[in-house]
PDB file of C-alpha atoms in Angstrom:
ATOM      1  CA  MET W  29     -15.144 -53.490   6.829  1.00  0.00           C
ATOM      2  CA  LYS W  30     -12.805 -56.488   6.525  1.00  0.00           C
ATOM      3  CA  ASP W  31     -14.983 -58.533   8.889  1.00  0.00           C
ATOM      4  CA  LYS W  32     -18.088 -58.489   6.740  1.00  0.00           C
ATOM      5  CA  ASP W  33     -18.682 -61.034   4.007  1.00  0.00           C
ATOM      6  CA  TYR W  34     -21.487 -60.303   1.611  1.00  0.00           C
ATOM      7  CA  LYS W  35     -23.670 -62.884  -0.086  1.00  0.00           C
ATOM      8  CA  ASN W  36     -23.091 -61.055  -3.362  1.00  0.00           C
ATOM      9  CA  GLU W  37     -19.718 -61.993  -4.877  1.00  0.00           C
ATOM     10  CA  LYS W  38     -19.457 -58.675  -6.741  1.00  0.00           C
ATOM     11  CA  ARG W  39     -19.847 -56.802  -3.466  1.00  0.00           C
ATOM     12  CA  ASN W  40     -17.031 -58.867  -1.909  1.00  0.00           C
ATOM     13  CA  LYS W  41     -14.760 -58.069  -4.866  1.00  0.00           C
ATOM     14  CA  GLU W  42     -15.594 -54.386  -4.560  1.00  0.00           C
ATOM     15  CA  ARG W  43     -14.800 -54.497  -0.859  1.00  0.00           C
ATOM     16  CA  LYS W  44     -11.392 -55.978  -1.714  1.00  0.00           C
ATOM     17  CA  LEU W  45     -10.752 -53.122  -4.162  1.00  0.00           C
ATOM     18  CA  VAL W  46     -11.529 -50.567  -1.445  1.00  0.00           C
ATOM     19  CA  GLU W  47      -9.346 -52.451   1.038  1.00  0.00           C
ATOM     20  CA  MET W  48      -6.526 -52.492  -1.508  1.00  0.00           C
ATOM     21  CA  TYR W  49      -6.877 -48.729  -1.894  1.00  0.00           C
ATOM     22  CA  GLU W  50      -6.763 -48.285   1.879  1.00  0.00           C
ATOM     23  CA  GLU W  51      -3.657 -50.495   2.016  1.00  0.00           C
ATOM     24  CA  SER W  52      -2.017 -48.444  -0.727  1.00  0.00           C
ATOM     25  CA  ASN W  53      -2.458 -45.277   1.341  1.00  0.00           C
ATOM     26  CA  LYS W  54      -0.418 -46.623   4.222  1.00  0.00           C
ATOM     27  CA  ASP W  55       2.979 -45.002   4.589  1.00  0.00           C
ATOM     28  CA  SER W  56       5.220 -47.934   3.857  1.00  0.00           C
ATOM     29  CA  GLY W  57       5.579 -51.637   3.522  1.00  0.00           C
ATOM     30  CA  ARG W  58       5.720 -54.226   0.820  1.00  0.00           C
ATOM     31  CA  ASP W  59       1.951 -54.737   0.759  1.00  0.00           C
ATOM     32  CA  SER W  60       1.370 -51.004   0.464  1.00  0.00           C
ATOM     33  CA  GLU W  61       3.704 -50.684  -2.526  1.00  0.00           C
ATOM     34  CA  LYS W  62       2.195 -53.731  -4.212  1.00  0.00           C
ATOM     35  CA  ALA W  63      -1.335 -52.371  -3.708  1.00  0.00           C
ATOM     36  CA  LYS W  64      -0.280 -49.015  -5.202  1.00  0.00           C
ATOM     37  CA  MET W  65       1.129 -50.737  -8.276  1.00  0.00           C
ATOM     38  CA  TYR W  66      -1.954 -52.922  -8.747  1.00  0.00           C
ATOM     39  CA  ILE W  67      -4.277 -49.924  -8.500  1.00  0.00           C
ATOM     40  CA  GLU W  68      -2.101 -47.873 -10.844  1.00  0.00           C
ATOM     41  CA  ILE W  69      -2.041 -50.630 -13.476  1.00  0.00           C
ATOM     42  CA  LEU W  70      -5.801 -51.166 -13.116  1.00  0.00           C
ATOM     43  CA  GLY W  71      -6.222 -47.409 -13.675  1.00  0.00           C
ATOM     44  CA  ILE W  72      -4.145 -47.589 -16.838  1.00  0.00           C
ATOM     45  CA  CYS W  73      -6.317 -50.423 -18.135  1.00  0.00           C
ATOM     46  CA  LEU W  74      -9.529 -48.522 -17.334  1.00  0.00           C
ATOM     47  CA  SER W  75      -8.121 -45.444 -19.067  1.00  0.00           C
ATOM     48  CA  GLY W  76      -7.420 -47.573 -22.141  1.00  0.00           C
ATOM     49  CA  ILE W  77     -10.980 -48.869 -22.126  1.00  0.00           C
ATOM     50  CA  SER W  78     -12.240 -45.292 -21.783  1.00  0.00           C
ATOM     51  CA  VAL W  79     -10.557 -44.291 -25.027  1.00  0.00           C
ATOM     52  CA  PHE W  80     -12.700 -46.760 -26.954  1.00  0.00           C
ATOM     53  CA  LEU W  81     -15.962 -46.136 -25.141  1.00  0.00           C
ATOM     54  CA  ASN W  82     -15.943 -42.341 -25.004  1.00  0.00           C
ATOM     55  CA  LEU W  83     -16.558 -42.326 -21.232  1.00  0.00           C
ATOM     56  CA  ASP W  84     -14.024 -41.886 -18.432  1.00  0.00           C
ATOM     57  CA  HIS W  85     -14.276 -45.251 -16.674  1.00  0.00           C
ATOM     58  CA  LYS W  86     -11.155 -44.557 -14.635  1.00  0.00           C
ATOM     59  CA  LYS W  87     -12.855 -41.520 -13.118  1.00  0.00           C
ATOM     60  CA  ILE W  88     -15.971 -43.552 -12.314  1.00  0.00           C
ATOM     61  CA  ALA W  89     -13.949 -46.373 -10.721  1.00  0.00           C
ATOM     62  CA  ASP W  90     -11.898 -43.836  -8.759  1.00  0.00           C
ATOM     63  CA  CYS W  91     -15.097 -42.321  -7.399  1.00  0.00           C
ATOM     64  CA  LEU W  92     -16.572 -45.723  -6.541  1.00  0.00           C
ATOM     65  CA  TYR W  93     -13.543 -47.423  -4.986  1.00  0.00           C
ATOM     66  CA  PHE W  94     -10.395 -45.298  -4.845  1.00  0.00           C
ATOM     67  CA  ASN W  95     -11.539 -42.128  -3.136  1.00  0.00           C
ATOM     68  CA  SER W  96     -10.464 -40.857   0.265  1.00  0.00           C
ATOM     69  CA  LYS W  97     -13.533 -38.598   0.520  1.00  0.00           C
ATOM     70  CA  GLY W  98     -15.924 -41.523   0.373  1.00  0.00           C
ATOM     71  CA  ASN W  99     -16.449 -44.684  -1.591  1.00  0.00           C
ATOM     72  CA  LEU W 100     -19.222 -47.087  -2.425  1.00  0.00           C
ATOM     73  CA  PHE W 101     -19.164 -48.531   1.085  1.00  0.00           C
ATOM     74  CA  GLU W 102     -19.097 -45.244   2.972  1.00  0.00           C
ATOM     75  CA  ASN W 103     -21.856 -43.733   0.831  1.00  0.00           C
ATOM     76  CA  SER W 104     -25.037 -45.407  -0.308  1.00  0.00           C
ATOM     77  CA  ILE W 105     -25.387 -46.704  -3.836  1.00  0.00           C
ATOM     78  CA  VAL W 106     -28.122 -44.144  -4.422  1.00  0.00           C
ATOM     79  CA  LYS W 107     -25.794 -41.304  -3.359  1.00  0.00           C
ATOM     80  CA  MET W 108     -23.106 -42.631  -5.696  1.00  0.00           C
ATOM     81  CA  THR W 109     -25.554 -42.692  -8.614  1.00  0.00           C
ATOM     82  CA  ASP W 110     -26.323 -39.036  -7.901  1.00  0.00           C
ATOM     83  CA  LEU W 111     -22.635 -38.115  -7.672  1.00  0.00           C
ATOM     84  CA  LEU W 112     -21.857 -39.872 -10.939  1.00  0.00           C
ATOM     85  CA  ALA W 113     -25.098 -38.913 -12.694  1.00  0.00           C
ATOM     86  CA  LEU W 114     -25.744 -42.540 -13.641  1.00  0.00           C
ATOM     87  CA  SER W 115     -28.814 -44.686 -13.285  1.00  0.00           C
ATOM     88  CA  GLU W 116     -28.647 -47.536 -10.793  1.00  0.00           C
ATOM     89  CA  SER W 117     -28.840 -50.122 -13.561  1.00  0.00           C
ATOM     90  CA  THR W 118     -26.023 -48.490 -15.547  1.00  0.00           C
ATOM     91  CA  MET W 119     -23.850 -48.170 -12.464  1.00  0.00           C
ATOM     92  CA  ASN W 120     -24.577 -51.797 -11.550  1.00  0.00           C
ATOM     93  CA  ARG W 121     -23.503 -52.881 -15.035  1.00  0.00           C
ATOM     94  CA  TYR W 122     -20.303 -50.822 -14.799  1.00  0.00           C
ATOM     95  CA  ARG W 123     -19.539 -52.184 -11.339  1.00  0.00           C
ATOM     96  CA  SER W 124     -19.826 -55.742 -12.649  1.00  0.00           C
ATOM     97  CA  LYS W 125     -17.497 -54.942 -15.539  1.00  0.00           C
ATOM     98  CA  TYR W 126     -14.965 -53.237 -13.251  1.00  0.00           C
ATOM     99  CA  CYS W 127     -14.859 -56.341 -11.068  1.00  0.00           C
ATOM    100  CA  MET W 128     -14.239 -58.517 -14.125  1.00  0.00           C
ATOM    101  CA  VAL W 129     -11.488 -56.197 -15.383  1.00  0.00           C
ATOM    102  CA  ALA W 130      -9.876 -56.068 -11.928  1.00  0.00           C
ATOM    103  CA  ASP W 131      -9.969 -59.878 -11.653  1.00  0.00           C
ATOM    104  CA  THR W 132      -8.323 -60.235 -15.053  1.00  0.00           C
ATOM    105  CA  VAL W 133      -5.674 -57.563 -14.459  1.00  0.00           C
ATOM    106  CA  PHE W 134      -4.798 -58.799 -10.976  1.00  0.00           C
ATOM    107  CA  SER W 135      -4.653 -62.400 -12.166  1.00  0.00           C
ATOM    108  CA  LEU W 136      -2.246 -61.432 -14.956  1.00  0.00           C
ATOM    109  CA  LEU W 137      -0.120 -59.425 -12.532  1.00  0.00           C
ATOM    110  CA  ASP W 138      -0.013 -62.323 -10.060  1.00  0.00           C
ATOM    111  CA  LYS W 139       1.207 -64.644 -12.826  1.00  0.00           C
ATOM    112  CA  SER W 140       3.760 -62.192 -14.216  1.00  0.00           C
ATOM    113  CA  SER W 141       7.078 -61.135 -12.820  1.00  0.00           C
ATOM    114  CA  LEU W 142       6.281 -57.427 -13.178  1.00  0.00           C
ATOM    115  CA  ILE W 143       5.406 -57.017  -9.520  1.00  0.00           C
ATOM    116  CA  ASP W 144       7.127 -59.144  -6.925  1.00  0.00           C
TER     117      ASP W 144
END
């Protein structure tokens, strides 16, 4: 999956999220620990957003990107809409927002001294 570049920037960002999850599942290493922390902090942020929007966005993002049973790249988008009981347009909107949130969170973490 790392070899493929998509024309759609959102799709490339989503691929990086899935790759980060795969890296976090490796047994050891600095990159693995950093990926785990980034994903955990992103999950906390999505949980915070969920409180205000009355919908579990962390659960949706976990299903889309951070799932060992299958993710957005292993399953089709249509299958994911069925699993999540969302319309394609709603899921597309959420996916765009998740990419923006991930960009913001990861940028802040890169600039901070929380994770070295």
